[in-house]
Each structure stands twice: as structure tokens, then as C-alpha cells.
Amino acid sequence: MSLALTVDGDRWRTHLLDTVSELTGIVPVVKGNGYGFGIGKLARRCTWLDEHAATTGSKIDMMAVGTYLELQHASPRFAGDLLVLTPWRPLGAALDVPETLSPRVIHTVSRIADVRDLLARAPDARFVLEQLTSMRRHGMTRRELLEAAKVLGERRLSGLVGVAMHLPLNTASHLGEVTRLLNDVVATGLPTRNIFVSHLTTAELARLRTAYPDFTIRPRIGTDLWLGDRAALRVSSTVLDVHPIERGDTFGYRGRSMPTSGHILVVSGGTAHGIGLEAPTGDHSLRSRAATIARSGMDVLGLVRSPFSIDGKQRLFAEPPHMQASMLFLPSGARVPEVGEDIDVRVRFTATTFDRVDIT
């Protein structure tokens, strides 16, 4: 009676080992909801991957978390370094890292003021400098990196671990931008040759490593590692109740009237799990706009497609999902599943909380 993620363990583990073998120097990213698995579970899997370093050729000596609050979930389950992706600021949880954990934590610093502040507070701190990319989210310009290099030189500190670049998605090629950024790093004279990158293809990584053999380029990988083989992952919901309904019958919280006959299905999974919650896709194509218009028309009629599928066909929400369950409408003539039967659900893993994760 739950929203469950079931994982084909053999296939998933094979995918993980293959990915780590292909992307040498990988830094696994485990953040947010742990891509649906949970941070603790994936942190233990990073330890498992490191135990297979002799097979993959990649030692997993570092993993990345999203925020300082996530350190408490990862640190007991992974013994290596912990890179925090959210830039350090002199406030909140960034100032509350336990002393026993501090030597393992690698901060991300994206402002020159924070370089000075962090080193004044913790001269032994380890950190990466984030470089401003076309994402324009966090990061330092070439001039600011030059100033950071001057500060580090004056203080003769050795906590710099590398330079980080967070690149955008859906770009034909990152090579031109990364080449420019790498040349900027060389020009600054920063005392590091470690570069942490995101969203580069295997081919792009190979070309960069050939062009810059004196640099160690480390890809930070999350989605493609943990969710890269979707066929190994199945999300299912349990049918909790089935009710026949006739045209004109009322149902649901708001006492709406059913426009046609069929069945109401109550299934596990609701807003508490992330069901029915949408984030902007960023897709501005004509097809995407047409789909938005079509969905708006269905909303007016009270007909909204759900992520739940029965016999390969997505079914409609009878009304907006509840906190832990959803009501679906099944039209007359369709096969009616039994109470206790599992049906498929299509979800966004990074926005879904599962009641149960079963790895076979």
C-alpha cells in the first residue's frame, strides 16, 4: 500500500560500475532527495563503488552533496572527502560544520569576499573556487580569480583543491566555453591543476584531457550515474479502492459531478510524495507550447492526465491529488484493476519521495 521504487539490482549495479569505469576521476553527486533513493543509501553506494576501484580503475575518494545540512546524512556512510556544491557564505549551516568533520569538507567559494572571510575564520579550510560560466548562477570572473590568486599567494595557504565549473544543459558543445575558462585559469597562475566540471559528455572529457594533459579534470555526475539506466527502475502505486460511478454521481472533496460513467480508483501516492507537482521545464518549443494549451483546455473540463498508467495507458485524475493518495477516473470498457494490484507511475525522481525503495 505504498508508492514504491523497485530497482533491478543486477542491472543497476552493472550500470554504476560501467559509468565509473568510463568516467575516470568521477565525483558522484548525492544531493536533495538522493535522486529518489535517499542521500544515506547513495552515500553507502559510493563506498561500495570505491571498494570496486580495482575493477573500475576509478577510486571514489570524494562525493558531492548539495548543502551543508546534507553532510549529516552522507558523512557517517562515506569516509572520503565531501564537496559541498552550494557556495559558502558566512551564515547559517556553513558556520556549523563540526570540527571533527571539517578536515573532510571541501567548500565551494564563489565570491572574492568569501575567500577572505573563510580563510580568516578557518585558515586550514579546504575549498574550490567556482568560476563564472554562461549559466551565470554563481562564480568568479577572470579578474576575480586573479584577485583570489593574489590573496592566496599573500597568505601562503594551501587549502585550494581546484576550480569548479558548472555548465548549462542542452548545449550543442561545451568545448569552446570550457577551453576559454581553462585558459583563464592558466592565466591567473592559481596553484592548482584540478578542474571539477559538470554536464560534459564522455567525448568532451576525452578531448579536454588530451588538450590539457597537465590538468586533472574530474566530472561531477549525478543524474547520469544514479538514474542513467531507467529500464532498471520501476515506480509503482498500489490500488487502494475501486468504486463504480455513474454519470451525474458526485465524488471527491469538492462534490463534483461525474460527466460519464466508469470507475473511481483510489491509488497510493499524492502531493506528499511529489505527485501532481510540476516545475517549469524550460522547453519553449512549439510542441511544448501546444501541449501546455491542450492541458489548459483539459483543466477547464476537469480532465487532467495523471502520471499513473494502467495497461500501458495514462489515466486521468478524477480530481487534484490528495496528500498521500490520488483519485483516478477509469472510463467504462477499460479493465478494472483489483484492490492491492500495483500500477505503473511515471515520476520525476529528483522531486519524488518514495515510501519504499527495494533494490533486488
PDB file of N, CA, C and O in Angstrom, residues 199-265:
ATOM      1  N   HIS A 199      28.203  18.265 -16.575  1.00  0.00           N
ATOM      2  CA  HIS A 199      27.451  18.234 -17.828  1.00  0.00           C
ATOM      3  C   HIS A 199      28.320  18.170 -19.088  1.00  0.00           C
ATOM      4  O   HIS A 199      27.927  18.660 -20.150  1.00  0.00           O
ATOM      5  N   LEU A 200      29.484  17.553 -18.967  1.00  0.00           N
ATOM      6  CA  LEU A 200      30.289  17.281 -20.153  1.00  0.00           C
ATOM      7  C   LEU A 200      30.062  15.844 -20.607  1.00  0.00           C
ATOM      8  O   LEU A 200      29.886  14.947 -19.776  1.00  0.00           O
ATOM      9  N   THR A 201      30.078  15.618 -21.909  1.00  0.00           N
ATOM     10  CA  THR A 201      29.948  14.263 -22.432  1.00  0.00           C
ATOM     11  C   THR A 201      31.277  13.534 -22.296  1.00  0.00           C
ATOM     12  O   THR A 201      32.328  14.147 -22.071  1.00  0.00           O
ATOM     13  N   THR A 202      31.230  12.227 -22.447  1.00  0.00           N
ATOM     14  CA  THR A 202      32.451  11.431 -22.389  1.00  0.00           C
ATOM     15  C   THR A 202      33.446  11.879 -23.462  1.00  0.00           C
ATOM     16  O   THR A 202      34.646  11.971 -23.222  1.00  0.00           O
ATOM     17  N   ALA A 203      32.922  12.169 -24.647  1.00  0.00           N
ATOM     18  CA  ALA A 203      33.786  12.609 -25.748  1.00  0.00           C
ATOM     19  C   ALA A 203      34.426  13.962 -25.432  1.00  0.00           C
ATOM     20  O   ALA A 203      35.608  14.188 -25.716  1.00  0.00           O
ATOM     21  N   GLU A 204      33.665  14.873 -24.838  1.00  0.00           N
ATOM     22  CA  GLU A 204      34.211  16.191 -24.485  1.00  0.00           C
ATOM     23  C   GLU A 204      35.292  16.061 -23.413  1.00  0.00           C
ATOM     24  O   GLU A 204      36.327  16.735 -23.483  1.00  0.00           O
ATOM     25  N   LEU A 205      35.051  15.193 -22.442  1.00  0.00           N
ATOM     26  CA  LEU A 205      36.068  14.970 -21.405  1.00  0.00           C
ATOM     27  C   LEU A 205      37.366  14.447 -22.014  1.00  0.00           C
ATOM     28  O   LEU A 205      38.461  14.904 -21.663  1.00  0.00           O
ATOM     29  N   ALA A 206      37.238  13.495 -22.951  1.00  0.00           N
ATOM     30  CA  ALA A 206      38.420  12.911 -23.582  1.00  0.00           C
ATOM     31  C   ALA A 206      39.210  13.973 -24.350  1.00  0.00           C
ATOM     32  O   ALA A 206      40.449  14.031 -24.273  1.00  0.00           O
ATOM     33  N   ARG A 207      38.517  14.827 -25.073  1.00  0.00           N
ATOM     34  CA  ARG A 207      39.196  15.860 -25.862  1.00  0.00           C
ATOM     35  C   ARG A 207      39.884  16.884 -24.959  1.00  0.00           C
ATOM     36  O   ARG A 207      41.004  17.330 -25.230  1.00  0.00           O
ATOM     37  N   LEU A 208      39.232  17.246 -23.865  1.00  0.00           N
ATOM     38  CA  LEU A 208      39.841  18.210 -22.950  1.00  0.00           C
ATOM     39  C   LEU A 208      41.068  17.627 -22.268  1.00  0.00           C
ATOM     40  O   LEU A 208      42.079  18.314 -22.085  1.00  0.00           O
ATOM     41  N   ARG A 209      40.993  16.373 -21.896  1.00  0.00           N
ATOM     42  CA  ARG A 209      42.138  15.734 -21.238  1.00  0.00           C
ATOM     43  C   ARG A 209      43.323  15.607 -22.191  1.00  0.00           C
ATOM     44  O   ARG A 209      44.477  15.686 -21.772  1.00  0.00           O
ATOM     45  N   THR A 210      43.029  15.435 -23.471  1.00  0.00           N
ATOM     46  CA  THR A 210      44.096  15.383 -24.461  1.00  0.00           C
ATOM     47  C   THR A 210      44.702  16.772 -24.684  1.00  0.00           C
ATOM     48  O   THR A 210      45.926  16.928 -24.789  1.00  0.00           O
ATOM     49  N   ALA A 211      43.828  17.793 -24.727  1.00  0.00           N
ATOM     50  CA  ALA A 211      44.295  19.155 -24.988  1.00  0.00           C
ATOM     51  C   ALA A 211      45.012  19.764 -23.786  1.00  0.00           C
ATOM     52  O   ALA A 211      45.890  20.627 -23.945  1.00  0.00           O
ATOM     53  N   TYR A 212      44.639  19.310 -22.566  1.00  0.00           N
ATOM     54  CA  TYR A 212      45.240  19.861 -21.346  1.00  0.00           C
ATOM     55  C   TYR A 212      45.757  18.707 -20.481  1.00  0.00           C
ATOM     56  O   TYR A 212      45.216  18.427 -19.403  1.00  0.00           O
ATOM     57  N   PRO A 213      46.811  18.043 -20.932  1.00  0.00           N
ATOM     58  CA  PRO A 213      47.285  16.856 -20.209  1.00  0.00           C
ATOM     59  C   PRO A 213      47.841  17.152 -18.825  1.00  0.00           C
ATOM     60  O   PRO A 213      47.953  16.246 -17.993  1.00  0.00           O
ATOM     61  N   ASP A 214      48.195  18.412 -18.557  1.00  0.00           N
ATOM     62  CA  ASP A 214      48.730  18.747 -17.238  1.00  0.00           C
ATOM     63  C   ASP A 214      47.635  19.074 -16.225  1.00  0.00           C
ATOM     64  O   ASP A 214      47.925  19.365 -15.067  1.00  0.00           O
ATOM     65  N   PHE A 215      46.364  19.028 -16.664  1.00  0.00           N
ATOM     66  CA  PHE A 215      45.239  19.245 -15.765  1.00  0.00           C
ATOM     67  C   PHE A 215      44.596  17.906 -15.412  1.00  0.00           C
ATOM     68  O   PHE A 215      44.572  16.974 -16.229  1.00  0.00           O
ATOM     69  N   THR A 216      44.058  17.802 -14.202  1.00  0.00           N
ATOM     70  CA  THR A 216      43.225  16.669 -13.804  1.00  0.00           C
ATOM     71  C   THR A 216      41.778  17.138 -13.851  1.00  0.00           C
ATOM     72  O   THR A 216      41.367  18.004 -13.067  1.00  0.00           O
ATOM     73  N   ILE A 217      41.032  16.609 -14.795  1.00  0.00           N
ATOM     74  CA  ILE A 217      39.646  17.045 -14.992  1.00  0.00           C
ATOM     75  C   ILE A 217      38.714  15.996 -14.388  1.00  0.00           C
ATOM     76  O   ILE A 217      38.723  14.836 -14.811  1.00  0.00           O
ATOM     77  N   ARG A 218      37.924  16.417 -13.400  1.00  0.00           N
ATOM     78  CA  ARG A 218      37.070  15.493 -12.651  1.00  0.00           C
ATOM     79  C   ARG A 218      35.599  15.816 -12.892  1.00  0.00           C
ATOM     80  O   ARG A 218      35.127  16.904 -12.514  1.00  0.00           O
ATOM     81  N   PRO A 219      34.858  14.923 -13.520  1.00  0.00           N
ATOM     82  CA  PRO A 219      33.438  15.173 -13.758  1.00  0.00           C
ATOM     83  C   PRO A 219      32.590  14.909 -12.520  1.00  0.00           C
ATOM     84  O   PRO A 219      32.747  13.904 -11.844  1.00  0.00           O
ATOM     85  N   ARG A 220      31.699  15.847 -12.212  1.00  0.00           N
ATOM     86  CA  ARG A 220      30.720  15.650 -11.139  1.00  0.00           C
ATOM     87  C   ARG A 220      29.446  15.116 -11.795  1.00  0.00           C
ATOM     88  O   ARG A 220      28.834  15.791 -12.636  1.00  0.00           O
ATOM     89  N   ILE A 221      29.049  13.921 -11.404  1.00  0.00           N
ATOM     90  CA  ILE A 221      27.945  13.246 -12.086  1.00  0.00           C
ATOM     91  C   ILE A 221      26.893  12.820 -11.075  1.00  0.00           C
ATOM     92  O   ILE A 221      27.205  12.164 -10.080  1.00  0.00           O
ATOM     93  N   GLY A 222      25.640  13.166 -11.345  1.00  0.00           N
ATOM     94  CA  GLY A 222      24.536  12.735 -10.503  1.00  0.00           C
ATOM     95  C   GLY A 222      23.502  11.950 -11.279  1.00  0.00           C
ATOM     96  O   GLY A 222      23.442  10.721 -11.204  1.00  0.00           O
ATOM     97  N   THR A 223      22.714  12.637 -12.079  1.00  0.00           N
ATOM     98  CA  THR A 223      21.601  12.003 -12.795  1.00  0.00           C
ATOM     99  C   THR A 223      22.060  10.860 -13.679  1.00  0.00           C
ATOM    100  O   THR A 223      21.480   9.765 -13.652  1.00  0.00           O
ATOM    101  N   ASP A 224      23.094  11.071 -14.479  1.00  0.00           N
ATOM    102  CA  ASP A 224      23.535  10.024 -15.406  1.00  0.00           C
ATOM    103  C   ASP A 224      24.112   8.815 -14.678  1.00  0.00           C
ATOM    104  O   ASP A 224      24.133   7.719 -15.237  1.00  0.00           O
ATOM    105  N   LEU A 225      24.581   9.009 -13.462  1.00  0.00           N
ATOM    106  CA  LEU A 225      25.095   7.881 -12.690  1.00  0.00           C
ATOM    107  C   LEU A 225      23.952   7.101 -12.053  1.00  0.00           C
ATOM    108  O   LEU A 225      23.761   5.911 -12.322  1.00  0.00           O
ATOM    109  N   TRP A 226      23.164   7.753 -11.228  1.00  0.00           N
ATOM    110  CA  TRP A 226      22.150   7.054 -10.439  1.00  0.00           C
ATOM    111  C   TRP A 226      20.910   6.699 -11.242  1.00  0.00           C
ATOM    112  O   TRP A 226      20.258   5.683 -10.975  1.00  0.00           O
ATOM    113  N   LEU A 227      20.568   7.525 -12.239  1.00  0.00           N
ATOM    114  CA  LEU A 227      19.323   7.317 -12.992  1.00  0.00           C
ATOM    115  C   LEU A 227      19.583   7.041 -14.472  1.00  0.00           C
ATOM    116  O   LEU A 227      18.660   7.089 -15.281  1.00  0.00           O
ATOM    117  N   GLY A 228      20.815   6.741 -14.824  1.00  0.00           N
ATOM    118  CA  GLY A 228      21.183   6.625 -16.228  1.00  0.00           C
ATOM    119  C   GLY A 228      20.567   5.457 -16.962  1.00  0.00           C
ATOM    120  O   GLY A 228      20.413   5.500 -18.180  1.00  0.00           O
ATOM    121  N   ASP A 229      20.215   4.381 -16.249  1.00  0.00           N
ATOM    122  CA  ASP A 229      19.565   3.235 -16.880  1.00  0.00           C
ATOM    123  C   ASP A 229      18.144   3.160 -16.344  1.00  0.00           C
ATOM    124  O   ASP A 229      17.855   2.441 -15.393  1.00  0.00           O
ATOM    125  N   ARG A 230      17.222   3.895 -16.967  1.00  0.00           N
ATOM    126  CA  ARG A 230      15.850   3.968 -16.467  1.00  0.00           C
ATOM    127  C   ARG A 230      15.138   2.628 -16.536  1.00  0.00           C
ATOM    128  O   ARG A 230      14.195   2.381 -15.783  1.00  0.00           O
ATOM    129  N   ALA A 231      15.580   1.758 -17.446  1.00  0.00           N
ATOM    130  CA  ALA A 231      14.929   0.450 -17.549  1.00  0.00           C
ATOM    131  C   ALA A 231      15.149  -0.403 -16.303  1.00  0.00           C
ATOM    132  O   ALA A 231      14.445  -1.384 -16.080  1.00  0.00           O
ATOM    133  N   ALA A 232      16.135  -0.032 -15.489  1.00  0.00           N
ATOM    134  CA  ALA A 232      16.393  -0.768 -14.248  1.00  0.00           C
ATOM    135  C   ALA A 232      15.509  -0.288 -13.102  1.00  0.00           C
ATOM    136  O   ALA A 232      15.523  -0.879 -12.017  1.00  0.00           O
ATOM    137  N   LEU A 233      14.730   0.769 -13.348  1.00  0.00           N
ATOM    138  CA  LEU A 233      13.954   1.404 -12.289  1.00  0.00           C
ATOM    139  C   LEU A 233      12.464   1.337 -12.619  1.00  0.00           C
ATOM    140  O   LEU A 233      12.042   1.694 -13.717  1.00  0.00           O
ATOM    141  N   ARG A 234      11.677   0.887 -11.653  1.00  0.00           N
ATOM    142  CA  ARG A 234      10.226   0.866 -11.842  1.00  0.00           C
ATOM    143  C   ARG A 234       9.546   1.503 -10.635  1.00  0.00           C
ATOM    144  O   ARG A 234       9.838   1.161  -9.497  1.00  0.00           O
ATOM    145  N   VAL A 235       8.665   2.442 -10.905  1.00  0.00           N
ATOM    146  CA  VAL A 235       7.892   3.075  -9.854  1.00  0.00           C
ATOM    147  C   VAL A 235       6.468   2.537  -9.923  1.00  0.00           C
ATOM    148  O   VAL A 235       5.868   2.498 -11.001  1.00  0.00           O
ATOM    149  N   SER A 236       5.943   2.118  -8.789  1.00  0.00           N
ATOM    150  CA  SER A 236       4.600   1.532  -8.772  1.00  0.00           C
ATOM    151  C   SER A 236       3.773   2.091  -7.628  1.00  0.00           C
ATOM    152  O   SER A 236       4.298   2.528  -6.606  1.00  0.00           O
ATOM    153  N   SER A 237       2.466   2.066  -7.842  1.00  0.00           N
ATOM    154  CA  SER A 237       1.490   2.516  -6.857  1.00  0.00           C
ATOM    155  C   SER A 237       0.500   1.388  -6.615  1.00  0.00           C
ATOM    156  O   SER A 237       0.185   0.609  -7.525  1.00  0.00           O
ATOM    157  N   THR A 238      -0.014   1.314  -5.403  1.00  0.00           N
ATOM    158  CA  THR A 238      -0.968   0.272  -5.050  1.00  0.00           C
ATOM    159  C   THR A 238      -2.392   0.794  -5.193  1.00  0.00           C
ATOM    160  O   THR A 238      -2.701   1.916  -4.758  1.00  0.00           O
ATOM    161  N   VAL A 239      -3.257  -0.003  -5.820  1.00  0.00           N
ATOM    162  CA  VAL A 239      -4.680   0.331  -5.894  1.00  0.00           C
ATOM    163  C   VAL A 239      -5.286   0.070  -4.509  1.00  0.00           C
ATOM    164  O   VAL A 239      -5.257  -1.049  -4.005  1.00  0.00           O
ATOM    165  N   LEU A 240      -5.837   1.114  -3.903  1.00  0.00           N
ATOM    166  CA  LEU A 240      -6.360   1.019  -2.549  1.00  0.00           C
ATOM    167  C   LEU A 240      -7.867   0.801  -2.505  1.00  0.00           C
ATOM    168  O   LEU A 240      -8.390   0.206  -1.562  1.00  0.00           O
ATOM    169  N   ASP A 241      -8.577   1.307  -3.523  1.00  0.00           N
ATOM    170  CA  ASP A 241     -10.031   1.160  -3.561  1.00  0.00           C
ATOM    171  C   ASP A 241     -10.530   1.343  -4.981  1.00  0.00           C
ATOM    172  O   ASP A 241      -9.885   2.045  -5.794  1.00  0.00           O
ATOM    173  N   VAL A 242     -11.670   0.716  -5.271  1.00  0.00           N
ATOM    174  CA  VAL A 242     -12.304   0.822  -6.585  1.00  0.00           C
ATOM    175  C   VAL A 242     -13.793   1.040  -6.370  1.00  0.00           C
ATOM    176  O   VAL A 242     -14.440   0.290  -5.629  1.00  0.00           O
ATOM    177  N   HIS A 243     -14.347   2.081  -7.011  1.00  0.00           N
ATOM    178  CA  HIS A 243     -15.771   2.376  -6.863  1.00  0.00           C
ATOM    179  C   HIS A 243     -16.407   2.593  -8.231  1.00  0.00           C
ATOM    180  O   HIS A 243     -15.942   3.468  -8.979  1.00  0.00           O
ATOM    181  N   PRO A 244     -17.464   1.851  -8.582  1.00  0.00           N
ATOM    182  CA  PRO A 244     -18.203   2.166  -9.806  1.00  0.00           C
ATOM    183  C   PRO A 244     -18.895   3.517  -9.645  1.00  0.00           C
ATOM    184  O   PRO A 244     -19.315   3.886  -8.540  1.00  0.00           O
ATOM    185  N   ILE A 245     -19.017   4.259 -10.715  1.00  0.00           N
ATOM    186  CA  ILE A 245     -19.647   5.582 -10.647  1.00  0.00           C
ATOM    187  C   ILE A 245     -20.460   5.812 -11.915  1.00  0.00           C
ATOM    188  O   ILE A 245     -20.046   5.415 -13.018  1.00  0.00           O
ATOM    189  N   GLU A 246     -21.614   6.403 -11.763  1.00  0.00           N
ATOM    190  CA  GLU A 246     -22.491   6.686 -12.891  1.00  0.00           C
ATOM    191  C   GLU A 246     -22.460   8.165 -13.226  1.00  0.00           C
ATOM    192  O   GLU A 246     -22.087   9.006 -12.391  1.00  0.00           O
ATOM    193  N   ARG A 247     -22.871   8.462 -14.425  1.00  0.00           N
ATOM    194  CA  ARG A 247     -22.951   9.858 -14.850  1.00  0.00           C
ATOM    195  C   ARG A 247     -23.863  10.636 -13.900  1.00  0.00           C
ATOM    196  O   ARG A 247     -24.963  10.191 -13.567  1.00  0.00           O
ATOM    197  N   GLY A 248     -23.375  11.774 -13.441  1.00  0.00           N
ATOM    198  CA  GLY A 248     -24.150  12.602 -12.531  1.00  0.00           C
ATOM    199  C   GLY A 248     -23.877  12.363 -11.071  1.00  0.00           C
ATOM    200  O   GLY A 248     -24.247  13.187 -10.230  1.00  0.00           O
ATOM    201  N   ASP A 249     -23.197  11.241 -10.739  1.00  0.00           N
ATOM    202  CA  ASP A 249     -22.844  10.987  -9.339  1.00  0.00           C
ATOM    203  C   ASP A 249     -21.809  12.006  -8.872  1.00  0.00           C
ATOM    204  O   ASP A 249     -20.934  12.425  -9.642  1.00  0.00           O
ATOM    205  N   THR A 250     -21.895  12.378  -7.596  1.00  0.00           N
ATOM    206  CA  THR A 250     -20.900  13.286  -7.034  1.00  0.00           C
ATOM    207  C   THR A 250     -19.785  12.487  -6.379  1.00  0.00           C
ATOM    208  O   THR A 250     -19.976  11.335  -5.967  1.00  0.00           O
ATOM    209  N   PHE A 251     -18.614  13.121  -6.281  1.00  0.00           N
ATOM    210  CA  PHE A 251     -17.453  12.444  -5.707  1.00  0.00           C
ATOM    211  C   PHE A 251     -16.443  13.488  -5.250  1.00  0.00           C
ATOM    212  O   PHE A 251     -16.514  14.657  -5.635  1.00  0.00           O
ATOM    213  N   GLY A 252     -15.483  13.033  -4.442  1.00  0.00           N
ATOM    214  CA  GLY A 252     -14.326  13.850  -4.093  1.00  0.00           C
ATOM    215  C   GLY A 252     -14.588  14.915  -3.040  1.00  0.00           C
ATOM    216  O   GLY A 252     -15.713  15.088  -2.551  1.00  0.00           O
ATOM    217  N   TYR A 253     -13.516  15.635  -2.698  1.00  0.00           N
ATOM    218  CA  TYR A 253     -13.581  16.671  -1.679  1.00  0.00           C
ATOM    219  C   TYR A 253     -14.581  17.774  -2.031  1.00  0.00           C
ATOM    220  O   TYR A 253     -15.237  18.340  -1.167  1.00  0.00           O
ATOM    221  N   ARG A 254     -14.677  18.088  -3.295  1.00  0.00           N
ATOM    222  CA  ARG A 254     -15.455  19.256  -3.710  1.00  0.00           C
ATOM    223  C   ARG A 254     -16.841  18.886  -4.226  1.00  0.00           C
ATOM    224  O   ARG A 254     -17.558  19.741  -4.732  1.00  0.00           O
ATOM    225  N   GLY A 255     -17.202  17.606  -4.130  1.00  0.00           N
ATOM    226  CA  GLY A 255     -18.539  17.190  -4.539  1.00  0.00           C
ATOM    227  C   GLY A 255     -18.827  17.437  -6.000  1.00  0.00           C
ATOM    228  O   GLY A 255     -19.936  17.827  -6.373  1.00  0.00           O
ATOM    229  N   ARG A 256     -17.827  17.200  -6.832  1.00  0.00           N
ATOM    230  CA  ARG A 256     -18.024  17.399  -8.266  1.00  0.00           C
ATOM    231  C   ARG A 256     -18.921  16.316  -8.852  1.00  0.00           C
ATOM    232  O   ARG A 256     -19.042  15.224  -8.303  1.00  0.00           O
ATOM    233  N   SER A 257     -19.502  16.626  -9.983  1.00  0.00           N
ATOM    234  CA  SER A 257     -20.399  15.686 -10.656  1.00  0.00           C
ATOM    235  C   SER A 257     -19.649  14.998 -11.783  1.00  0.00           C
ATOM    236  O   SER A 257     -18.976  15.652 -12.595  1.00  0.00           O
ATOM    237  N   MET A 258     -19.772  13.650 -11.847  1.00  0.00           N
ATOM    238  CA  MET A 258     -19.065  12.893 -12.887  1.00  0.00           C
ATOM    239  C   MET A 258     -19.791  13.028 -14.224  1.00  0.00           C
ATOM    240  O   MET A 258     -20.996  12.774 -14.308  1.00  0.00           O
ATOM    241  N   PRO A 259     -19.094  13.441 -15.287  1.00  0.00           N
ATOM    242  CA  PRO A 259     -19.760  13.660 -16.574  1.00  0.00           C
ATOM    243  C   PRO A 259     -20.070  12.381 -17.343  1.00  0.00           C
ATOM    244  O   PRO A 259     -20.816  12.421 -18.317  1.00  0.00           O
ATOM    245  N   THR A 260     -19.493  11.256 -16.943  1.00  0.00           N
ATOM    246  CA  THR A 260     -19.731   9.997 -17.652  1.00  0.00           C
ATOM    247  C   THR A 260     -19.515   8.840 -16.679  1.00  0.00           C
ATOM    248  O   THR A 260     -18.986   9.029 -15.583  1.00  0.00           O
ATOM    249  N   SER A 261     -19.960   7.662 -17.062  1.00  0.00           N
ATOM    250  CA  SER A 261     -19.857   6.529 -16.155  1.00  0.00           C
ATOM    251  C   SER A 261     -18.489   5.851 -16.274  1.00  0.00           C
ATOM    252  O   SER A 261     -17.790   6.004 -17.267  1.00  0.00           O
ATOM    253  N   GLY A 262     -18.149   5.092 -15.239  1.00  0.00           N
ATOM    254  CA  GLY A 262     -16.881   4.373 -15.216  1.00  0.00           C
ATOM    255  C   GLY A 262     -16.559   3.927 -13.810  1.00  0.00           C
ATOM    256  O   GLY A 262     -17.449   3.479 -13.076  1.00  0.00           O
ATOM    257  N   HIS A 263     -15.309   4.090 -13.421  1.00  0.00           N
ATOM    258  CA  HIS A 263     -14.882   3.715 -12.083  1.00  0.00           C
ATOM    259  C   HIS A 263     -13.945   4.784 -11.511  1.00  0.00           C
ATOM    260  O   HIS A 263     -13.166   5.400 -12.255  1.00  0.00           O
ATOM    261  N   ILE A 264     -14.052   4.996 -10.208  1.00  0.00           N
ATOM    262  CA  ILE A 264     -13.093   5.809  -9.474  1.00  0.00           C
ATOM    263  C   ILE A 264     -12.088   4.857  -8.831  1.00  0.00           C
ATOM    264  O   ILE A 264     -12.474   3.903  -8.149  1.00  0.00           O
ATOM    265  N   LEU A 265     -10.820   5.100  -9.061  1.00  0.00           N
ATOM    266  CA  LEU A 265      -9.759   4.316  -8.426  1.00  0.00           C
ATOM    267  C   LEU A 265      -9.037   5.206  -7.422  1.00  0.00           C
ATOM    268  O   LEU A 265      -8.679   6.341  -7.755  1.00  0.00           O
TER     269      LEU A 265
END
